[in-house]
Short mmCIF file of C-alpha atoms in Angstrom, two decimals:
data_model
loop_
_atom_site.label_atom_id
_atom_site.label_comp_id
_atom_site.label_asym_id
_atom_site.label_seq_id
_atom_site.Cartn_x
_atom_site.Cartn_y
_atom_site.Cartn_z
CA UNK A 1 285.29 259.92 -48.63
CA UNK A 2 284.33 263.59 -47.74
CA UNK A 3 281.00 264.21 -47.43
CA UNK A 4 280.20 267.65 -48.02
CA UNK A 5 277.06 269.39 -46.75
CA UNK A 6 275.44 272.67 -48.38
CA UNK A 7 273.07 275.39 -47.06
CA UNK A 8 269.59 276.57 -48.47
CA UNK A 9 268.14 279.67 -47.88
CA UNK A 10 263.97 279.11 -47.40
CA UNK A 11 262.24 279.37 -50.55
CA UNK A 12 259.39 281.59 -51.55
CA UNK A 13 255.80 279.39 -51.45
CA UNK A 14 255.37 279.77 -54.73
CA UNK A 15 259.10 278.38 -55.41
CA UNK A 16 258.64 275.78 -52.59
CA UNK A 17 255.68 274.73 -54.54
CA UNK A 18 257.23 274.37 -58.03
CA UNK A 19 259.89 272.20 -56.23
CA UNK A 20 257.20 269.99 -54.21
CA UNK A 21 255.64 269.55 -57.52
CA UNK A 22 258.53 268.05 -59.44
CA UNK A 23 259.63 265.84 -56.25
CA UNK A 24 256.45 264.42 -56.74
CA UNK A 25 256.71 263.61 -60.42
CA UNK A 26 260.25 262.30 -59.79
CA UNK A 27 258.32 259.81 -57.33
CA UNK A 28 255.93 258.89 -59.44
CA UNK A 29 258.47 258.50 -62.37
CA UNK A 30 261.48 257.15 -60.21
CA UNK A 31 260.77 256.14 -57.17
CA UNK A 32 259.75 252.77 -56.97
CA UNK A 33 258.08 250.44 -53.88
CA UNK A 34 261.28 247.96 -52.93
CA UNK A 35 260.50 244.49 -53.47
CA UNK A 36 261.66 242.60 -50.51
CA UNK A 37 260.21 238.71 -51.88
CA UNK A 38 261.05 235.82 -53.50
CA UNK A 39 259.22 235.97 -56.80
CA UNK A 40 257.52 233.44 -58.96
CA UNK A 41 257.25 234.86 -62.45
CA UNK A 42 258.93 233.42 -65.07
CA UNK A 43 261.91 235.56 -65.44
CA UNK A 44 262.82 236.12 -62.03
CA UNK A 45 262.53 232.07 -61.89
CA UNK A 46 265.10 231.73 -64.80
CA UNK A 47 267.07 234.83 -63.56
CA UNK A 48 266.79 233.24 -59.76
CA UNK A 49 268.12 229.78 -61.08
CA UNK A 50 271.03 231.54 -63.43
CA UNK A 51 271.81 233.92 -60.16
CA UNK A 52 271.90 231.09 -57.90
CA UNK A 53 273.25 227.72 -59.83
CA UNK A 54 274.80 229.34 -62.75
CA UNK A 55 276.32 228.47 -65.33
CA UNK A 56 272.92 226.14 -66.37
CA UNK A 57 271.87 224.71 -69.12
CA UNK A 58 268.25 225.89 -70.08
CA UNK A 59 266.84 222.05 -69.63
CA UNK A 60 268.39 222.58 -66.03
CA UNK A 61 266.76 225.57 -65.42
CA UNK A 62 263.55 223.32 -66.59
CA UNK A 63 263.60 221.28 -64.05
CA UNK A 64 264.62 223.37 -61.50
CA UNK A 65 261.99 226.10 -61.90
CA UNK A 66 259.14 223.90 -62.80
CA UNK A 67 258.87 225.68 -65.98
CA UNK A 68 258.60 224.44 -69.55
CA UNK A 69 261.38 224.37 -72.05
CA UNK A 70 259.35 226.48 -74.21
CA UNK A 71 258.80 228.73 -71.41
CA UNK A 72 262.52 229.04 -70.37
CA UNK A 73 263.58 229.11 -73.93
CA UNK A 74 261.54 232.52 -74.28
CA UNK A 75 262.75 233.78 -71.07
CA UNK A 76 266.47 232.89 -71.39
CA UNK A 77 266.17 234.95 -74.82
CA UNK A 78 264.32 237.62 -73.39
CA UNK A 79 266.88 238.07 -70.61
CA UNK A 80 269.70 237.89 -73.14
CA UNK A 81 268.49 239.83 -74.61
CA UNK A 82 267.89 242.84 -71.71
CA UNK A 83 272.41 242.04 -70.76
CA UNK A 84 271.51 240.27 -67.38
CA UNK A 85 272.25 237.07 -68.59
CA UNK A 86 275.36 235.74 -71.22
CA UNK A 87 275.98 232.16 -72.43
CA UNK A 88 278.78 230.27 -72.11
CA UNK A 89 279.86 228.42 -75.31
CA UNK A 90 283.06 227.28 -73.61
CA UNK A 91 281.07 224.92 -71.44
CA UNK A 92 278.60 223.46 -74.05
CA UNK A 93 278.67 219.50 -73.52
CA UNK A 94 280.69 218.07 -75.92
CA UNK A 95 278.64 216.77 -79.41
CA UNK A 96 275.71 218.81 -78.54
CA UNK A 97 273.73 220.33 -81.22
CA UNK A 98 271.89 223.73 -80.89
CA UNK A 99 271.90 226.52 -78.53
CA UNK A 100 269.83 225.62 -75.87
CA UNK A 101 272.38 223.69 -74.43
CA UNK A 102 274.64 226.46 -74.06
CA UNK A 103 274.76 227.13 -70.18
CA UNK A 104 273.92 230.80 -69.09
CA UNK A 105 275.15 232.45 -66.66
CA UNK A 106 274.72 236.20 -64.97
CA UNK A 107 276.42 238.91 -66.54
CA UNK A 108 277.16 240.71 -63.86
CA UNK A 109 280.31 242.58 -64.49
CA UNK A 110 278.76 245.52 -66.60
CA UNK A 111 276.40 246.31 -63.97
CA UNK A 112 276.08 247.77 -60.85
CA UNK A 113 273.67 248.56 -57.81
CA UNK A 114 273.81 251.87 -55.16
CA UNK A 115 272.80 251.05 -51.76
CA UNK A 116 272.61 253.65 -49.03
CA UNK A 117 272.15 252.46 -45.37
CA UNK A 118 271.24 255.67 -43.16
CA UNK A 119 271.95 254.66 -39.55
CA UNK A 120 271.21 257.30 -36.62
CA UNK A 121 275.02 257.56 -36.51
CA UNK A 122 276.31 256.39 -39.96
CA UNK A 123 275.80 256.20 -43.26
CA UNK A 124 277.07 253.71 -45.55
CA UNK A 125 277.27 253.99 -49.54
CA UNK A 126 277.43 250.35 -50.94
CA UNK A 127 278.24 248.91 -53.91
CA UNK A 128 277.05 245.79 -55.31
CA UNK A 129 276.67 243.24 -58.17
CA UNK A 130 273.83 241.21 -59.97
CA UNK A 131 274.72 238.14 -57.10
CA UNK A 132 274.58 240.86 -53.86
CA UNK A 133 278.08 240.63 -53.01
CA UNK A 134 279.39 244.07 -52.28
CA UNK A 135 281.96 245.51 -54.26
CA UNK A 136 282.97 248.40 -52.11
CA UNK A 137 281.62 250.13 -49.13
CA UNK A 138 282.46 253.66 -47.41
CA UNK A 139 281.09 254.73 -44.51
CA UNK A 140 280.89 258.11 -43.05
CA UNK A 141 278.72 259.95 -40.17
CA UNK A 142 275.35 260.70 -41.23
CA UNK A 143 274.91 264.43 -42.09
CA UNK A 144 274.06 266.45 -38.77
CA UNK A 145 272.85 269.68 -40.68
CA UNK A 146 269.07 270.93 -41.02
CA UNK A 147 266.94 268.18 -43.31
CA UNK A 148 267.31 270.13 -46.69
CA UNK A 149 271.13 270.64 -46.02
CA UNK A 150 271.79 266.60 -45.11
CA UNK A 151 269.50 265.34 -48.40
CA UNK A 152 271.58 267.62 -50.49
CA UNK A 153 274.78 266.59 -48.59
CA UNK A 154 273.40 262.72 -49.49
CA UNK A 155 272.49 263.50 -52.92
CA UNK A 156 275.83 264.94 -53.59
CA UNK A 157 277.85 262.14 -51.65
CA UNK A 158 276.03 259.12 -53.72
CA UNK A 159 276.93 261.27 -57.34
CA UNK A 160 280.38 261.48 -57.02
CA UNK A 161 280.90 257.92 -55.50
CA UNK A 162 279.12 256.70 -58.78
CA UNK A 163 281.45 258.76 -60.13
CA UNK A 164 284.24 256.97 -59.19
CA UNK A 165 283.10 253.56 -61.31
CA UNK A 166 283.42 253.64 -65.07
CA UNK A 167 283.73 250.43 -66.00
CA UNK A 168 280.11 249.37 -64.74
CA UNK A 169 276.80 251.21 -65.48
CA UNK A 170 274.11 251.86 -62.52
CA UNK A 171 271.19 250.25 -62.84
CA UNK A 172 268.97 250.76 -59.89
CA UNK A 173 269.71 252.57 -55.68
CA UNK A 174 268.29 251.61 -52.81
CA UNK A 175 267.99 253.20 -49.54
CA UNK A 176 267.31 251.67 -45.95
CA UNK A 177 266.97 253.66 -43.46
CA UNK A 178 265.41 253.58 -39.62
CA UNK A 179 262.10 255.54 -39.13
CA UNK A 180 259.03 255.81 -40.98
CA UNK A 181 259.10 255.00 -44.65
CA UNK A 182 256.51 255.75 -47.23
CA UNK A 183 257.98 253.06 -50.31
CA UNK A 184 255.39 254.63 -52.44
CA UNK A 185 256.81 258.00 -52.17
CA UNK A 186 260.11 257.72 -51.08
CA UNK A 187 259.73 259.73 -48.05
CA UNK A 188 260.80 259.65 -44.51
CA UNK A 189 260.27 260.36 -41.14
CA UNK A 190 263.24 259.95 -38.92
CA UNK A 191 263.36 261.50 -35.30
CA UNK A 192 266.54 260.78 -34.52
CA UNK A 193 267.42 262.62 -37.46
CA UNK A 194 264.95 265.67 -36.91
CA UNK A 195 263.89 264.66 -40.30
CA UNK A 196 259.81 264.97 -40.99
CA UNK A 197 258.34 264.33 -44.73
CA UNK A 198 261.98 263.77 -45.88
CA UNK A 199 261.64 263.68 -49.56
CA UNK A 200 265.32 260.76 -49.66
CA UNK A 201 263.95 259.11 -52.93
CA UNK A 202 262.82 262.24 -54.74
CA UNK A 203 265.96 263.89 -53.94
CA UNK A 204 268.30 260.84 -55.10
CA UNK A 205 266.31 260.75 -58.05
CA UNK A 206 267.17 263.65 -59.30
CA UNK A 207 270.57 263.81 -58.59
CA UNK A 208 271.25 260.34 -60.35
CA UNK A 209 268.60 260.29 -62.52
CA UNK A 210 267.85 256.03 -61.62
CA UNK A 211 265.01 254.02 -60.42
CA UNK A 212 265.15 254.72 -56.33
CA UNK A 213 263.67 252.42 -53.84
CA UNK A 214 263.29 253.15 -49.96
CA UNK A 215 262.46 250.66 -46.94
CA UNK A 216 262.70 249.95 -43.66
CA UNK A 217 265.97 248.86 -42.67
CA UNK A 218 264.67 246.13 -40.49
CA UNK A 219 262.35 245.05 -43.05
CA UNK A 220 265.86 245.57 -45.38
CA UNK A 221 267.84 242.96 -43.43
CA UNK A 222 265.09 240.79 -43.38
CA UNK A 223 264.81 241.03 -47.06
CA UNK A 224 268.63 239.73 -47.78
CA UNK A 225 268.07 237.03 -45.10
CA UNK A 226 265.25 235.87 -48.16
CA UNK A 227 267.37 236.68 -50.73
CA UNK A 228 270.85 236.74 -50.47
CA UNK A 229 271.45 234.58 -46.89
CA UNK A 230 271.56 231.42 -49.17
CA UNK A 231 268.68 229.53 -46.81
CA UNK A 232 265.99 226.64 -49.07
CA UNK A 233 263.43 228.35 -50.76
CA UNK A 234 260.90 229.41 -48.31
CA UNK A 235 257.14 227.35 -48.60
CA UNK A 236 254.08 229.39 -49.43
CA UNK A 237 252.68 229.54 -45.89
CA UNK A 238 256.08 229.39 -44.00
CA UNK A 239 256.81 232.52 -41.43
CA UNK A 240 260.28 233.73 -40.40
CA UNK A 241 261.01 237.09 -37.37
CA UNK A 242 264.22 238.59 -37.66
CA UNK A 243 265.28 240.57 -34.45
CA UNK A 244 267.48 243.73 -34.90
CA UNK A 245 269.15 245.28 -31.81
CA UNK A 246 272.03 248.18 -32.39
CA UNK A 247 271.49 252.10 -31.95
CA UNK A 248 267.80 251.16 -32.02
CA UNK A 249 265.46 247.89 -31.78
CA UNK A 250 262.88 246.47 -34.61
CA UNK A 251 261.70 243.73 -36.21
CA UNK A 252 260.55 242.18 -38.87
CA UNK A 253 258.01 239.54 -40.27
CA UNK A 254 258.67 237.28 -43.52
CA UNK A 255 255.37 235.28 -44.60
CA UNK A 256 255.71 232.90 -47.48
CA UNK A 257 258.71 234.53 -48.57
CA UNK A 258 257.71 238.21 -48.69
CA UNK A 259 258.69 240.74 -45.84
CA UNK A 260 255.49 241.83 -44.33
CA UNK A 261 255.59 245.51 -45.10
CA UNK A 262 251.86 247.62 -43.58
CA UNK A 263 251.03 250.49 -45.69
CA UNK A 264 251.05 252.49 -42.59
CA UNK A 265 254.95 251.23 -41.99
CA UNK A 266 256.60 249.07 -39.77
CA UNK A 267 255.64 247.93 -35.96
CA UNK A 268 258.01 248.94 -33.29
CA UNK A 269 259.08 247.16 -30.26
CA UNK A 270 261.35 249.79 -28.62
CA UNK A 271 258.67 250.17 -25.55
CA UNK A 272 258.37 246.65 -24.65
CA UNK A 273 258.91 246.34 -21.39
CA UNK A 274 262.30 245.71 -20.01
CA UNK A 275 264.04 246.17 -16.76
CA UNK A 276 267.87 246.22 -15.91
CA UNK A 277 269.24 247.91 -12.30
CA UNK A 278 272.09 247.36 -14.23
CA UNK A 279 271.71 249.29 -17.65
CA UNK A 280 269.05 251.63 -16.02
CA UNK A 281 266.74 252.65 -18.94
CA UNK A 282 263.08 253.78 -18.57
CA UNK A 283 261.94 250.24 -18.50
CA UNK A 284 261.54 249.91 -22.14
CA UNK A 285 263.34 247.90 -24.22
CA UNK A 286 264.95 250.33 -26.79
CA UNK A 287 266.09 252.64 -23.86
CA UNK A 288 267.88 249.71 -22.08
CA UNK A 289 269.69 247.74 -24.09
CA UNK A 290 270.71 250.08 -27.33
CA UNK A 291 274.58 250.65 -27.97
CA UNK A 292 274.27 254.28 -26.01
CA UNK A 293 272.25 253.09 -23.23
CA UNK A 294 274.97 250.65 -22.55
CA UNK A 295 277.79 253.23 -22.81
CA UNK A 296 275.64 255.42 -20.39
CA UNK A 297 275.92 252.69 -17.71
CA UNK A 298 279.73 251.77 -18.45
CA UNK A 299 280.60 255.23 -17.65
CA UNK A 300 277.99 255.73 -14.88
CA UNK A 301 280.19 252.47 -13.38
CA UNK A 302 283.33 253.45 -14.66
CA UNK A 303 284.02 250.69 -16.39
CA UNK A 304 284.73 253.16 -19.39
CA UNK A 305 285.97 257.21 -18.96
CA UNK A 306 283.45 259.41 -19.23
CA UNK A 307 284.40 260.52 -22.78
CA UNK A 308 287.50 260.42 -25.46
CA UNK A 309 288.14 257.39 -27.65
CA UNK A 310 288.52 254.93 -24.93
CA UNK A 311 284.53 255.21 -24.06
CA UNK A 312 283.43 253.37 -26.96
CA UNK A 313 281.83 250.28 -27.57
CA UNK A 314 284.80 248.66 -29.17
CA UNK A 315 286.58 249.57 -26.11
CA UNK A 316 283.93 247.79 -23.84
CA UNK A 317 284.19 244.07 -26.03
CA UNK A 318 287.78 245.01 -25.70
CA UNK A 319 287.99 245.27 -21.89
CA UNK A 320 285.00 242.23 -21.84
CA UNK A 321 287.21 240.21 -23.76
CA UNK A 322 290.42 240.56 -21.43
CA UNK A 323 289.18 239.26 -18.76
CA UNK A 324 287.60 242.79 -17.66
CA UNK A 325 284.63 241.38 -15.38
CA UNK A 326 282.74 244.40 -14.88
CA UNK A 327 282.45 244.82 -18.58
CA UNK A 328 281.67 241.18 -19.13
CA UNK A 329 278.80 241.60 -16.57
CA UNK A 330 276.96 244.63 -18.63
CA UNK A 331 277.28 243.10 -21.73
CA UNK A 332 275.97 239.61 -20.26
CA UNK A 333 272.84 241.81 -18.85
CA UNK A 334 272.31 243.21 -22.11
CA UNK A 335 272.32 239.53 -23.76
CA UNK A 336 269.81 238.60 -20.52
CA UNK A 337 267.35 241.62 -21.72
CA UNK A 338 267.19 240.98 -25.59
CA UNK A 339 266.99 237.22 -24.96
CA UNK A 340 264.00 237.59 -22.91
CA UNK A 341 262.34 240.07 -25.82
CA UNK A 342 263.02 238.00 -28.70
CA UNK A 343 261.08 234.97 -26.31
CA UNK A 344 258.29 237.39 -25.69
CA UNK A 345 257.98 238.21 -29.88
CA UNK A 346 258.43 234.64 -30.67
CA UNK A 347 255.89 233.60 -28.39
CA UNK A 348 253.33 236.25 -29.56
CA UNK A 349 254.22 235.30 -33.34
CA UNK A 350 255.45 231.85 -33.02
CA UNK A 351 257.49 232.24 -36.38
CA UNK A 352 259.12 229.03 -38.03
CA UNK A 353 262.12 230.49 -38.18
CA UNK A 354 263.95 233.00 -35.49
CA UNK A 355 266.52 234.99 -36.89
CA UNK A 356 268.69 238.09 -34.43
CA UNK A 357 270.89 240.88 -36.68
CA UNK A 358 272.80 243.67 -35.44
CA UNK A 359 275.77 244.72 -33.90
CA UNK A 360 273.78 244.08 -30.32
CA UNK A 361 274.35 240.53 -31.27
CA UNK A 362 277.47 240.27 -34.07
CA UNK A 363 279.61 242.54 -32.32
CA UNK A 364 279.78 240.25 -29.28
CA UNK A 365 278.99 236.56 -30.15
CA UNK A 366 280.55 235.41 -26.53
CA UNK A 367 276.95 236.76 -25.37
CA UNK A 368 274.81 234.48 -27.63
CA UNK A 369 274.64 231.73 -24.82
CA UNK A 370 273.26 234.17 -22.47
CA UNK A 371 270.76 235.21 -25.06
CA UNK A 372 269.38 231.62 -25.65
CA UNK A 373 269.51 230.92 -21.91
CA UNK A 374 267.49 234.11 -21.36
CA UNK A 375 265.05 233.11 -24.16
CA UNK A 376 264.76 229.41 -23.18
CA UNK A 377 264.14 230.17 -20.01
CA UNK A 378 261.33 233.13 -20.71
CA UNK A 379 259.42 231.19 -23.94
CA UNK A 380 256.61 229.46 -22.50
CA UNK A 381 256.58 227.83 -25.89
CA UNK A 382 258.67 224.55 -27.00
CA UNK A 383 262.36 224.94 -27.42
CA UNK A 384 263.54 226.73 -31.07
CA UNK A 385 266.57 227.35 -32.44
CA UNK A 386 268.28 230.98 -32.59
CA UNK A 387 270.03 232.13 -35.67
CA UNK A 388 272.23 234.36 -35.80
CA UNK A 389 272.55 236.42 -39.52
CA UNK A 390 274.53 235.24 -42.11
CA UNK A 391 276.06 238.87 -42.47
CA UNK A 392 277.55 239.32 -39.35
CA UNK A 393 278.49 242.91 -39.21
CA UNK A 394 277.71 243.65 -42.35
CA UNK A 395 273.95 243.54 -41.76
CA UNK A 396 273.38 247.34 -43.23
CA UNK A 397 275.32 247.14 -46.15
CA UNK A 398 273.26 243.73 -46.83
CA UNK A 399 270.23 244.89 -46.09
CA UNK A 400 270.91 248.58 -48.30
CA UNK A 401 272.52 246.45 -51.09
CA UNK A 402 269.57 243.86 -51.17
CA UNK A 403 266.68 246.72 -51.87
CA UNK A 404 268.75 247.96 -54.71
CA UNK A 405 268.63 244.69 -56.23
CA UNK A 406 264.94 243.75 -55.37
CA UNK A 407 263.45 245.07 -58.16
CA UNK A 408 266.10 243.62 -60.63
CA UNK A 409 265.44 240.16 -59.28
CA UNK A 410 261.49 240.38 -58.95
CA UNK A 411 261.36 241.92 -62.61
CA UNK A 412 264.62 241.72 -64.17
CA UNK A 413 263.55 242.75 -67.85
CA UNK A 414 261.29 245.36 -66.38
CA UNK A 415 264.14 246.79 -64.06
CA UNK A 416 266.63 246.69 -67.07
CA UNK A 417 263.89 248.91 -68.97
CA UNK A 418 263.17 251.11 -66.46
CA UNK A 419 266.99 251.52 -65.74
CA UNK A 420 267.91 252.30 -69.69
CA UNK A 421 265.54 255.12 -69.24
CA UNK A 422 267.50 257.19 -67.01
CA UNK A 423 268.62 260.54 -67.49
CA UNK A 424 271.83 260.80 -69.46
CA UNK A 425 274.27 262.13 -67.21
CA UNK A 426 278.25 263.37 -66.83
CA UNK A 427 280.46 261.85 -64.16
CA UNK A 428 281.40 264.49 -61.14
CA UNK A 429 285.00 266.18 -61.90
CA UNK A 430 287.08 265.37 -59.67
CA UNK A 431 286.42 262.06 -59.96
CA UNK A 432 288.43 259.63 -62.16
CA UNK A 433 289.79 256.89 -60.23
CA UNK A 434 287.55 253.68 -60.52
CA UNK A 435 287.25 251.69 -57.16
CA UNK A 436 287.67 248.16 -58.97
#
C-alpha cells in the first residue's frame, strides 16, 4: 500500500479559524468517545448473545441474558430490523410453530469496521467484521512529515483502502494510538510523533464522512482482552491490569468490565524505576527495556552490526534462538526487568487478573519463564498467574479493530443509526480491486 503524504502551506488566522471551527463541529457530530466495556442494555445483551453463541433461538437468548421473552422479542426485531442481525429459517426445529423460534444469527457479511493502530514506528489499517476477526491488515511506516502533512497523509491512506471493499459498507473507524488522547474530541498529543493538539478524529471524519472513535492503545488492547479475548463474563466488582511493553511501556486497568479511562488520559509507567548494567537506560523503565533500548545495547556489545538489516530485532530472536548466548543473555535481562515491573504494578493494584501484551513479550515467548521468575520472586504478594494475550502479535490490530466495534456492540441500533447518517460518498479512482 503506498502511503502518500501532502504539503500545506500555513493558513491565514482567519482561514485557520474557519477550519478549527468545522473540525470542531465534525467532533461534535462524528467523533464519538470509544466504548471499551461490556454492556448491559438490552440490545447489546441480545446482540452480545447472537455475536457470541449464534445461531440462537430467542428463548435461548432468554435465558442466557436474563431477559424476558417479551423483552428479547422486541429487541431481536429491533435489531432485525437495523441489518445486524438475520434469522435462520434453515435451522428452525422441526414442527415448530411461529417465528420466535427461528435462530438468529449476526449478519456480518454486509458490514465492515476501519481500525487504525498508530505505533511510533508503524501504522496499521485494519479491517474487521461484526465478530472482531480481521479481514485484512496493511501495515506501513507511520508518516514522518510535519503534523498537518502526516493527518492528511492518514486521511488519504484510510479513503482509498475503503476504497478497495465494495462488497461491504463501513459502518464505524477507530483509532488507537500511543500518547495523550482526548476521546471527546478526537485529539492527540503524541511526542514521539512531534504531534501537539492533533485533530486524528476530526480529520478522519471528514475524509470518510463515519462515526470516528479515538483511545489509548493500551487502554485499546485492554478493551479486546474484554471483548473479543473470549474470557467468562467479567463480575461487577472484578479488576483485571494488562501490561504492554514494545516501542514504549503502559498499562491499563479493567474494573467490572469497563477499561478505566481518566478524563485527564491514561497513567504512565515509563519512569518506574529500573536498572540493567546490561541494557543501560536512565534507570527508568521505558528507557531500558523498549525494542530500541535493546538494539542500542546489542550493538553497543556487538551482538548485532551497528546498522543495515541485520541490526534488527528479528535478527536478535534469530541469533537468541540459535544458540547465540550473548543474545539470549539481553533478551533474558529484558524478561528479568519487565517481570520485576509488572510485580511492582500488581502489588500496588493487586488486580484479579494479570494480563502482559506486546511484542516485548509475544515476540519472544522463550523469555516468559524469566518474566514469572522475576515477578515471583519481586511480588511480596501471594503467587498469581501471568497471562499472556490471546492475540499474540496481533495485539494492535486487536486493540484498533476492537474500538471500531465498541460502539456497535455497546449500542448496536444506535451505532447502525448514527452510521446510515454518513456523508454519501464516491470510492477513490484508482481503486477497484476488492480485498475479499
Amino acid at each position: 500500500m503506498r502511503t502518500t503524504v501532502t504539503t500545506t502551506l500555513p493558513a491565514k488566522p482567519s482561514v485557520r479559524s474557519a477550519q478549527h471551527a468545522k473540525r470542531a463541529l465534525l467532533a461534535r457530530r462524528h467523533v464519538v468517545a470509544p466504548a471499551l466495556k461490556v454492556a448491559d442494555a438490552a440490545a447489546a445483551s441480545v446482540f452480545g448473545a447472537a455475536r457470541l453463541r449464534g445461531p440462537i433461538a430467542r428463548d435461548a437468548i432468554a435465558q442466557v441474558t436474563g431477559l424476558s421473552i417479551a423483552t428479547v422479542n422486541r429487541q431481536v426485531t429491533a435489531l432485525l430490523e437495523a441489518g445486524v442481525l438475520r434469522e435462520r429459517a434453515d435451522l428452525a426445529v422441526s414442527g415448530a410453530i411461529g417465528r420466535p423460534r427461528v435462530p438468529v444469527e449476526v449478519n456480518h457479511e454486509p458490514f465492515l469496521t476501519l481500525g487504525i493502530h498508530i505505533g511510533a514506528r508503524s501504522l496499521s489499517i485494519v479491517a474487521a467484521d461484526l465478530f472482531g476477526r480481521t479481514l485484512d491488515v496493511v501495515e506501513t511506516p507511520t508518516p514522518r512529515a510535519p503534523q498537518a502533512a502526516a493527518l492528511a497523509s492518514l486521511a488519504d491512506s484510510a479513503r482509498r483502502y475503503l476504497g478497495r471493499w465494495h462488497r461491504r459498507r463501513p459502518l464505524w473507524v477507530g483509532v488507537a494510538a500511543g500518547g495523550v488522547v482526548d476521546s471527546a474530541t478526537g485529539y492527540l498529543d503524541h511526542p514521539r510523533l512531534g504531534w501537539s493538539e492533533a485533530p486524528v478524529g476530526p480529520v478522519l471524519a471528514e475524509a470518510l464522512g463515519l462515526p470516528v472513535s479515538v483511545a489509548s492503545h493500551v487502554d485499546a488492547m485492554a478493551g479486546a482482552e474484554l471483548l473479543l479475548g473470549g474470557r467468562r463474563q467479567p463480575s461487577d466488582t472484578s479488576t483485571s491490569l494488562y501490561v504492554y511493553a514494545r516501542e514504549t511501556v503502559g498499562y491499563a486497568l479493567s474494573i467490572g468490565g469497563r477499561v478505566h479511562s481518566p478524563a485527564s488520559g491514561p497513567g504512565t509507567i515509563a519512569a518506574l524505576p529500573a536498572h540493567s548494567e546490561l541494557l543501560g537506560g536512565t534507570g527508568q523503565l521505558e528507557s531500558t527495556v523498549s525494542d530500541e533500548a535493546v538494539l542500542i545495547a546489542a550493538r553497543k556489545a556487538r551482538i548485532l552490526p551497528a546498522e543495515g538489516p541485520a541490526s534488527t530485532m528479528p535478527a536478535l530472536f534469530k541469533l537468541a534462538r540459535q544458540g547465540g548466548r550473548p543474545a539470549q543473555q539481553l533478551l533474558a535481562e529484558r524478561a528479568r526487568v519487565l517481570g520485576e515491573a509488572v510485580a511492582l504494578l500488581r502489588d500496588m493494584l493487586n488486580p484479579d487478573d494479570l494480563i502482559v501484551g506486546g511484542q516485548a513479550f509475544t515476540e519472544y515467548p522463550e523469555g516468559m519463564s524469566v518474566v514469572e521468575a522475576a515477578f515471583a520472586q519481586r511480588s511480596v504478594m501471594p503467587a498469581r498467574e501471568i497471562r499472556l494475550t490471546v492475540f499474540g502479535n496481533r495485539v494492535q490490530e486487536a486493540g484498533a479493530g476492537v474500538v471500531s466495534l465498541g460502539g456497535l456492540y455497546a449500542d448496536p441500533i444506535g451505532a447502525m443509526r448514527r452510521a446510515q447518517r454518513r456523508r454519501p460518498g464516491r470510492p477513490p479512482e484508482g481503486h477497484t480491486d476488492s480485498t475479499e
